[in-house]
Coordinates of C-alpha atoms and ligand atoms in Angstrom, one line a residue:
M243 CA -25.3 154.0 90.9
T244 CA -22.0 155.8 91.8
D245 CA -19.7 153.7 89.8
F246 CA -18.5 154.9 86.4
P247 CA -17.3 152.8 83.7
S248 CA -14.0 151.5 83.9
D249 CA -12.9 152.6 80.7
F250 CA -14.3 156.5 81.4
T251 CA -11.9 159.5 80.8
W252 CA -11.6 161.7 83.8
G253 CA -10.2 165.2 83.0
V254 CA -9.7 169.0 83.9
S255 CA -10.5 171.7 81.4
T256 CA -9.1 175.5 81.4
S257 CA -8.7 177.7 78.3
A258 CA -5.8 179.7 77.0
Y259 CA -6.9 183.3 77.4
Q260 CA -8.0 182.5 80.8
I261 CA -4.8 181.2 82.1
E262 CA -2.0 181.9 80.0
G263 CA -1.2 185.4 80.3
A264 CA 2.0 187.1 78.5
P265 CA 0.0 188.6 76.0
A266 CA 3.1 189.4 73.7
A267 CA 5.5 187.1 74.7
G268 CA 7.3 185.2 71.2
G269 CA 5.8 187.5 69.0
K270 CA 2.0 186.3 70.0
G271 CA -0.4 188.8 68.0
E272 CA -3.1 190.5 69.8
S273 CA -6.6 188.1 70.5
I274 CA -10.0 190.1 70.3
W275 CA -10.1 189.7 74.3
D276 CA -6.8 191.0 74.4
R277 CA -8.4 194.0 72.8
F278 CA -11.8 193.9 74.5
A279 CA -10.5 193.5 78.0
H280 CA -8.5 196.6 77.5
R281 CA -11.5 198.5 76.9
P282 CA -12.7 200.5 80.4
G283 CA -16.1 199.1 81.2
N284 CA -16.0 195.7 79.5
V285 CA -14.6 193.9 82.6
A286 CA -16.5 194.0 85.9
D287 CA -13.0 194.4 88.1
G288 CA -11.1 196.3 85.5
S289 CA -9.0 193.1 84.9
T290 CA -7.7 191.9 81.8
G291 CA -6.1 188.3 81.4
D292 CA -2.3 190.0 80.6
V293 CA -1.4 188.1 83.5
A294 CA -4.2 185.7 84.3
T295 CA -2.5 182.6 86.5
D296 CA 0.8 183.1 84.5
H297 CA 0.6 179.6 83.0
Y298 CA 2.6 181.0 80.1
H299 CA 5.8 180.4 82.6
R300 CA 4.2 178.4 85.5
F301 CA 2.7 175.5 83.3
P302 CA 5.2 172.9 84.8
E303 CA 3.6 173.5 88.5
D304 CA 0.0 172.9 86.9
V305 CA 1.2 170.0 84.7
A306 CA 2.6 168.9 88.3
L307 CA -1.1 169.6 89.8
L308 CA -2.6 167.4 87.1
A309 CA -0.4 164.7 87.7
E310 CA -1.0 165.0 91.9
L311 CA -4.7 164.9 90.8
G312 CA -4.4 161.6 88.9
V313 CA -6.6 162.7 85.8
Q314 CA -5.9 160.9 82.9
A315 CA -6.9 163.7 80.6
Y316 CA -6.3 167.5 80.5
R317 CA -8.6 170.0 78.0
F318 CA -6.7 173.0 77.1
S319 CA -7.4 175.3 74.1
V320 CA -4.1 176.7 71.9
S321 CA -4.2 180.6 71.3
W322 CA -4.7 180.9 67.6
P323 CA -2.7 184.3 67.6
R324 CA 0.0 183.0 69.6
L325 CA 0.7 180.7 66.4
L326 CA -0.5 182.6 63.8
P327 CA 0.1 186.6 64.9
E328 CA -2.3 187.8 62.2
G329 CA -4.6 184.9 62.5
R330 CA -2.9 183.2 58.7
G331 CA 0.7 183.5 57.2
R332 CA 3.4 183.8 59.2
V333 CA 3.8 181.2 62.1
A334 CA 5.5 182.3 65.7
A335 CA 8.1 179.6 66.3
K336 CA 7.7 180.5 69.8
G337 CA 4.5 180.4 69.8
L338 CA 4.9 176.8 68.7
E339 CA 7.8 176.0 71.1
F340 CA 5.4 176.7 73.8
Y341 CA 2.8 174.3 73.2
D342 CA 5.5 171.6 72.4
R343 CA 7.0 171.7 75.8
L344 CA 3.5 171.6 77.5
L345 CA 2.2 168.6 75.5
D346 CA 6.0 166.9 75.9
L347 CA 5.5 167.3 80.0
L348 CA 1.8 166.2 79.6
V349 CA 3.0 163.2 77.8
A350 CA 5.6 162.5 80.3
N351 CA 3.4 162.9 83.5
G352 CA 0.9 160.3 81.5
V353 CA -2.0 162.8 80.9
R354 CA -3.1 162.5 77.5
P355 CA -3.8 166.1 75.8
W356 CA -7.4 166.8 74.5
L357 CA -6.5 169.6 72.5
C358 CA -9.6 172.4 71.7
L359 CA -8.6 174.6 68.7
Y360 CA -10.7 177.7 69.6
H361 CA -12.0 179.1 73.2
W362 CA -12.8 182.5 72.1
D363 CA -10.1 184.4 71.7
L364 CA -9.6 185.0 67.8
P365 CA -6.3 186.7 65.9
Q366 CA -7.7 190.6 66.2
A367 CA -6.0 190.6 62.6
L368 CA -8.9 188.5 61.7
Q369 CA -11.9 190.2 63.6
D370 CA -10.8 193.6 61.9
R371 CA -11.4 191.6 58.6
G372 CA -15.0 190.9 60.1
G373 CA -13.8 188.0 62.5
W374 CA -16.9 185.5 62.5
T375 CA -19.4 187.4 61.0
A376 CA -17.1 187.1 57.5
R377 CA -17.6 183.4 56.1
D378 CA -13.6 183.4 55.3
T379 CA -13.1 183.2 59.0
A380 CA -14.1 179.2 58.8
Y381 CA -11.5 178.7 56.1
Y382 CA -8.9 180.3 58.0
F383 CA -9.6 178.2 61.1
A384 CA -9.5 175.1 58.7
D385 CA -5.8 176.5 57.7
Y386 CA -5.0 177.0 61.3
A387 CA -6.6 173.5 62.3
E388 CA -4.3 172.1 60.0
L389 CA -0.8 173.8 61.1
V390 CA -1.6 172.6 64.7
A391 CA -2.3 169.2 63.8
E392 CA 0.8 169.1 61.6
R393 CA 3.2 170.5 63.8
L394 CA 1.8 169.5 67.4
G395 CA -0.4 166.4 66.5
D396 CA 1.7 163.8 67.5
R397 CA 0.7 164.0 71.0
V398 CA -2.7 165.0 71.5
D399 CA -4.9 162.1 72.2
T400 CA -8.4 164.0 71.2
F401 CA -9.0 167.1 69.1
L402 CA -12.0 169.4 69.7
M403 CA -12.6 172.5 66.8
L404 CA -14.3 175.1 68.6
N405 CA -15.5 175.8 72.8
E406 CA -19.2 176.5 72.8
P407 CA -19.9 178.5 69.4
N408 CA -23.4 179.1 70.8
V409 CA -22.2 181.6 73.9
H410 CA -19.6 183.0 71.5
A411 CA -22.4 184.0 69.3
L412 CA -24.8 185.2 71.8
L413 CA -22.4 186.9 74.0
G414 CA -19.9 188.1 71.6
H415 CA -21.9 188.9 69.1
L416 CA -25.8 190.0 70.1
A417 CA -25.8 190.7 73.7
G418 CA -22.1 192.6 73.6
Q419 CA -20.9 191.4 76.7
H420 CA -17.9 189.2 75.6
A421 CA -15.6 190.1 72.8
P422 CA -15.8 191.1 70.1
G423 CA -18.4 193.1 71.6
L424 CA -20.9 193.2 68.5
S425 CA -24.8 193.5 69.0
G426 CA -26.3 193.0 65.8
L427 CA -28.9 190.2 65.0
S428 CA -27.0 189.9 61.8
D429 CA -23.9 189.5 63.7
Y430 CA -25.4 186.7 65.6
L431 CA -26.5 184.8 62.7
A432 CA -23.5 185.2 60.6
A433 CA -21.3 184.2 63.7
V434 CA -23.7 181.0 64.3
H435 CA -23.4 180.0 60.7
H436 CA -19.9 180.6 60.1
Q437 CA -18.3 178.7 63.0
N438 CA -20.7 176.2 62.2
L439 CA -18.9 175.9 58.6
A440 CA -15.1 176.2 60.7
V441 CA -16.1 172.6 62.7
A442 CA -17.4 171.6 59.3
A443 CA -14.5 172.3 57.9
G444 CA -12.0 171.8 60.8
V445 CA -13.0 168.1 60.9
E446 CA -13.0 167.6 57.3
R447 CA -9.4 168.6 57.3
L448 CA -8.1 166.9 60.3
R449 CA -9.6 163.5 58.8
E450 CA -7.7 163.2 55.9
M451 CA -4.5 163.8 58.1
G452 CA -4.8 161.2 61.1
A453 CA -6.2 158.8 63.2
W454 CA -7.2 161.3 65.9
R455 CA -10.5 161.4 68.2
L456 CA -12.3 164.4 66.4
G457 CA -15.3 166.4 68.6
T458 CA -16.3 169.8 69.4
V459 CA -18.1 171.4 72.5
V460 CA -21.5 172.9 72.8
N461 CA -22.8 174.4 75.7
L462 CA -25.8 173.5 76.7
Q463 CA -28.7 173.7 79.1
P464 CA -32.4 173.0 79.2
I465 CA -34.8 175.7 78.9
E466 CA -37.9 176.0 80.6
A467 CA -41.0 178.4 79.6
A468 CA -41.8 180.5 82.4
S469 CA -45.5 180.1 82.2
D470 CA -47.8 177.8 80.2
S471 CA -49.3 180.5 78.2
E472 CA -48.3 180.1 74.4
D473 CA -46.1 183.4 74.5
D474 CA -43.6 182.2 76.8
R475 CA -43.4 178.4 75.3
A476 CA -42.9 180.0 71.8
A477 CA -40.1 181.8 73.3
A478 CA -38.6 179.1 75.5
A479 CA -38.6 176.7 72.2
L480 CA -37.0 179.9 70.0
A481 CA -34.4 180.0 73.1
D482 CA -33.7 176.0 72.8
A483 CA -33.6 176.1 68.7
A484 CA -30.9 179.2 68.9
Y485 CA -29.1 178.1 72.2
N486 CA -29.1 174.1 72.3
R487 CA -29.8 173.1 68.5
A488 CA -28.4 175.7 66.5
S489 CA -24.9 173.9 66.4
L490 CA -26.3 170.2 66.8
D491 CA -29.2 170.3 64.4
P492 CA -26.7 171.0 61.3
L493 CA -24.0 168.4 62.4
F494 CA -26.3 165.9 63.4
S495 CA -29.0 166.5 60.4
G496 CA -27.8 168.7 58.2
A497 CA -30.5 171.5 58.9
Y498 CA -31.6 174.6 61.3
P499 CA -34.0 173.8 63.7
A500 CA -37.2 175.1 62.3
A501 CA -37.9 177.7 64.7
L502 CA -34.5 179.5 63.5
A503 CA -34.4 178.0 59.8
P504 CA -35.8 181.3 58.3
L505 CA -33.6 183.8 59.8
M506 CA -30.7 181.8 59.2
E507 CA -31.4 181.8 55.0
A508 CA -29.8 185.3 55.0
V509 CA -26.5 183.5 55.8
V510 CA -26.7 180.5 54.5
R511 CA -25.5 179.4 50.7
G512 CA -25.6 176.8 48.2
D513 CA -25.0 173.5 49.5
D514 CA -24.0 174.6 53.2
L515 CA -26.3 172.4 54.9
Q516 CA -24.9 169.3 53.4
A517 CA -21.3 170.4 54.3
L518 CA -22.5 170.8 57.8
R519 CA -23.5 167.5 58.2
R520 CA -20.4 166.0 60.0
P521 CA -20.0 162.5 61.8
L522 CA -17.9 163.3 65.2
D523 CA -16.0 160.7 67.1
L524 CA -17.7 162.6 70.3
L525 CA -19.3 165.5 71.4
G526 CA -18.6 167.8 74.2
V527 CA -21.2 168.7 76.4
N528 CA -20.6 171.8 78.5
H529 CA -23.2 172.5 81.4
Y530 CA -23.5 174.5 84.6
T531 CA -27.3 175.3 84.8
V532 CA -30.7 175.5 83.3
Q533 CA -32.5 178.4 82.1
T534 CA -35.9 179.9 82.5
V535 CA -37.2 181.9 79.3
A536 CA -40.4 184.3 78.9
A537 CA -41.8 186.3 76.2
G538 CA -40.2 189.6 75.7
E539 CA -38.6 192.6 74.1
G540 CA -35.1 192.4 72.0
P541 CA -34.1 191.1 68.7
I542 CA -35.1 187.8 69.0
G543 CA -38.4 188.3 71.5
L544 CA -37.1 186.7 74.8
R545 CA -35.9 187.6 77.5
V546 CA -34.3 185.4 80.7
V547 CA -35.9 185.4 83.9
E548 CA -33.6 185.3 87.1
P549 CA -34.1 182.3 89.6
P550 CA -36.7 183.2 92.0
P551 CA -35.6 184.5 95.3
G552 CA -34.5 181.6 97.7
S553 CA -33.2 179.5 94.9
E554 CA -30.2 177.8 95.3
V555 CA -27.6 179.6 93.1
T556 CA -23.9 179.7 92.7
A557 CA -21.9 182.9 93.0
M558 CA -22.2 184.0 89.2
G559 CA -26.4 183.7 90.2
W560 CA -26.6 180.2 88.1
R561 CA -29.0 177.7 89.8
V562 CA -28.2 174.8 91.1
A563 CA -30.3 172.1 89.4
P564 CA -28.4 168.7 88.9
E565 CA -31.3 167.0 87.1
A566 CA -31.3 169.4 84.7
L567 CA -27.9 167.5 83.5
T568 CA -29.6 164.3 83.3
R569 CA -32.2 165.6 81.4
Q570 CA -30.1 167.5 78.9
L571 CA -28.0 163.9 78.5
L572 CA -31.2 162.3 77.7
E573 CA -33.0 165.0 75.4
L574 CA -29.4 164.4 73.4
K575 CA -29.9 161.0 73.5
E576 CA -33.4 160.9 72.2
R577 CA -32.7 163.9 69.5
Y578 CA -29.7 162.5 67.9
G579 CA -29.3 158.9 68.3
N580 CA -27.4 158.4 71.7
P581 CA -24.0 160.2 70.3
P582 CA -20.9 159.3 72.4
V583 CA -20.8 162.4 74.9
V584 CA -18.3 164.0 77.5
V585 CA -19.1 166.2 79.9
T586 CA -16.0 168.6 78.8
E587 CA -16.9 171.4 81.7
N588 CA -19.1 171.5 85.0
G589 CA -18.3 173.3 87.8
A590 CA -18.9 176.4 90.1
A591 CA -18.0 179.7 91.3
Y592 CA -18.4 180.5 95.2
P593 CA -16.8 182.9 97.1
D594 CA -14.2 180.5 99.1
P595 CA -12.3 181.4 101.9
P596 CA -8.4 182.7 102.1
P597 CA -6.2 179.6 102.2
V598 CA -5.8 178.9 106.0
R599 CA -2.8 176.7 106.9
G600 CA -2.5 175.3 103.5
R601 CA -6.3 174.2 103.1
V602 CA -9.0 176.1 101.2
D603 CA -12.2 174.7 103.0
D604 CA -14.8 174.9 99.8
R605 CA -17.7 172.6 100.8
P606 CA -20.0 174.0 98.6
R607 CA -18.2 173.1 95.6
V608 CA -17.8 169.5 96.8
D609 CA -21.2 169.4 97.4
Y610 CA -22.2 170.6 93.8
L611 CA -19.3 168.3 92.2
R612 CA -20.8 165.3 94.1
R613 CA -24.4 165.7 92.9
Y614 CA -23.9 167.0 89.2
L615 CA -21.6 163.7 89.3
Q616 CA -24.2 161.4 90.5
A617 CA -26.3 163.5 87.7
T618 CA -24.2 162.0 85.4
A619 CA -24.0 158.6 86.5
E620 CA -27.7 158.4 86.7
A621 CA -28.0 159.9 82.5
I622 CA -25.5 156.8 82.1
A623 CA -27.5 154.5 84.3
Q624 CA -30.4 155.0 81.8
G625 CA -28.5 154.3 78.8
C626 CA -26.6 157.8 77.6
D627 CA -23.4 156.7 76.2
V628 CA -21.0 159.1 78.4
R629 CA -17.5 158.4 78.3
G630 CA -16.0 161.2 80.3
Y631 CA -16.1 163.7 82.5
F632 CA -13.7 167.2 83.1
V633 CA -13.9 169.7 85.6
W634 CA -14.2 173.3 85.0
T635 CA -11.2 174.4 86.1
L636 CA -7.7 173.7 87.5
V637 CA -6.7 176.8 89.0
D638 CA -9.1 180.3 89.5
N639 CA -8.8 182.0 86.4
F640 CA -10.1 185.4 84.7
E641 CA -13.4 184.7 83.9
W642 CA -14.4 186.6 81.2
A643 CA -16.5 189.8 81.6
E644 CA -16.5 188.9 85.3
G645 CA -12.7 189.0 85.4
F646 CA -11.3 187.3 89.0
T647 CA -14.5 187.8 90.8
Q648 CA -15.4 184.5 90.3
R649 CA -13.3 181.4 91.7
F650 CA -14.0 178.4 89.6
G651 CA -11.2 176.5 90.8
I652 CA -10.0 173.4 92.5
V653 CA -7.2 175.1 93.2
H654 CA -6.9 178.5 94.5
L655 CA -5.2 181.0 92.9
D656 CA -3.5 184.2 95.2
R657 CA -3.5 186.6 92.8
E658 CA -0.9 188.8 94.5
T659 CA 2.3 186.0 94.9
L660 CA 0.4 183.8 91.8
R661 CA 0.7 180.8 94.5
R662 CA -1.6 177.5 94.0
T663 CA -3.0 176.3 97.0
P664 CA -5.6 173.2 96.3
K665 CA -8.8 173.4 97.6
E666 CA -10.9 170.3 99.6
S667 CA -12.9 169.6 96.1
F668 CA -9.0 168.8 94.6
R669 CA -8.8 166.2 97.4
F670 CA -12.3 165.3 96.6
Y671 CA -12.2 165.0 92.7
Q672 CA -8.7 163.0 93.3
R673 CA -10.4 160.3 95.2
V674 CA -13.0 160.3 92.4
V675 CA -10.7 159.9 90.1
A676 CA -8.8 157.0 92.0
G677 CA -12.0 155.1 92.5
G678 CA -13.6 155.5 89.5
R679 CA -16.8 156.3 91.8
L680 CA -18.2 158.4 94.1
P681 CA -16.8 158.1 97.5
D682 CA -19.2 158.2 100.6
Ligands
LIG940 C1 -18.0 178.7 79.9 C2 -16.7 178.6 79.4 C3 -15.6 178.7 80.2 C4 -15.8 179.2 81.6 C5 -17.1 178.5 81.9 C6 -17.5 179.3 83.5 O1 -19.0 179.0 79.2 O2 -16.5 177.6 78.4 O3 -14.6 179.2 79.8 O4 -16.0 180.6 81.6 O5 -18.1 178.9 81.4

């Protein structure tokens, strides 16, 4: 049960704003995260991604780490405003050069590039025109996707459209906790629908251009009702619809889930729903935890229930529940006819000790990864078509509204010197990748 298929893809995931730094280098335009992080009060420790891990300058070191780790694939995102400072039109040549060099180096090291087109850092210039609340953004996205495919696509193995549109809609457009900091129900619904349109438009555009594997990425977590009461069960069903199904039902079956459909009517136009149905070559699933929901106040009438005291949680307060990953993958298989799936993010934040003589003892992370890998293997044993697994993340980085207070890396970052030190979890994952199985 702990062996993985021989053609399984092992990888690591990162995202542009969380690692690159260099917010204005080479004429890069401002992104919504540049703007949001600089507004006092938005990020727990007052930090920004201005330096992040300085990947923009240190990427050769990071690629060397990937090579040492032995992964076959690297999922990273391109910063839209680094290529198109205004979001459309004028191209920043220096931005293209940066990704050119990164791609060349990955390929030279035998690491297959999995390029994610959008991981939450929308050009601020497009936000000024409404961002994801505006329908046009979906079509600007397709134009941008075309540019990337044309100029960088020759070295790309797999294109992924959007990272977690569900989380981006929820935290950025309803809860106000992420960029762009919006909090209206209509902003949220528009962001859901327009991101779905962007995925469909992006896939359509790239299909015409080449033979890449095309996919997109969502964050999925089983939603449990806080009690057996009818209200709590209805709240959990609505949360499931809004969180897990709002991007997937349209993609697989051209419809919004019943609990959400009446709300979506405000933004759906004409034959949108037919357009949203797009066959993908793979679905990226990011998974970290499980959620409990009860009926409550708020714009959509529900509230998230904190894990009971004594629960096993990570430093983020997220419950450790590996069996929920197995359940989630089985649910996907049942709901959508066993689509090819890749776990594109999984990992955990823990308060790691600092390096001692070049070693970082992060046993809790090793334990987390081992159990979640076991859960992945279990889903495969039960017939789920899981084709790969990517750890979140390579080097400790800027964790959005948590700033640098949370460490998710399998490589430790010293924020003063920016020195990288592989943790025990790096060594553990290296052994998993080399053997294609969980070591005892
Ligand atoms: C996911 C995000 C990723 C990272 C992890 C911890 O939701 O896609 O950027 O922040 O959570």
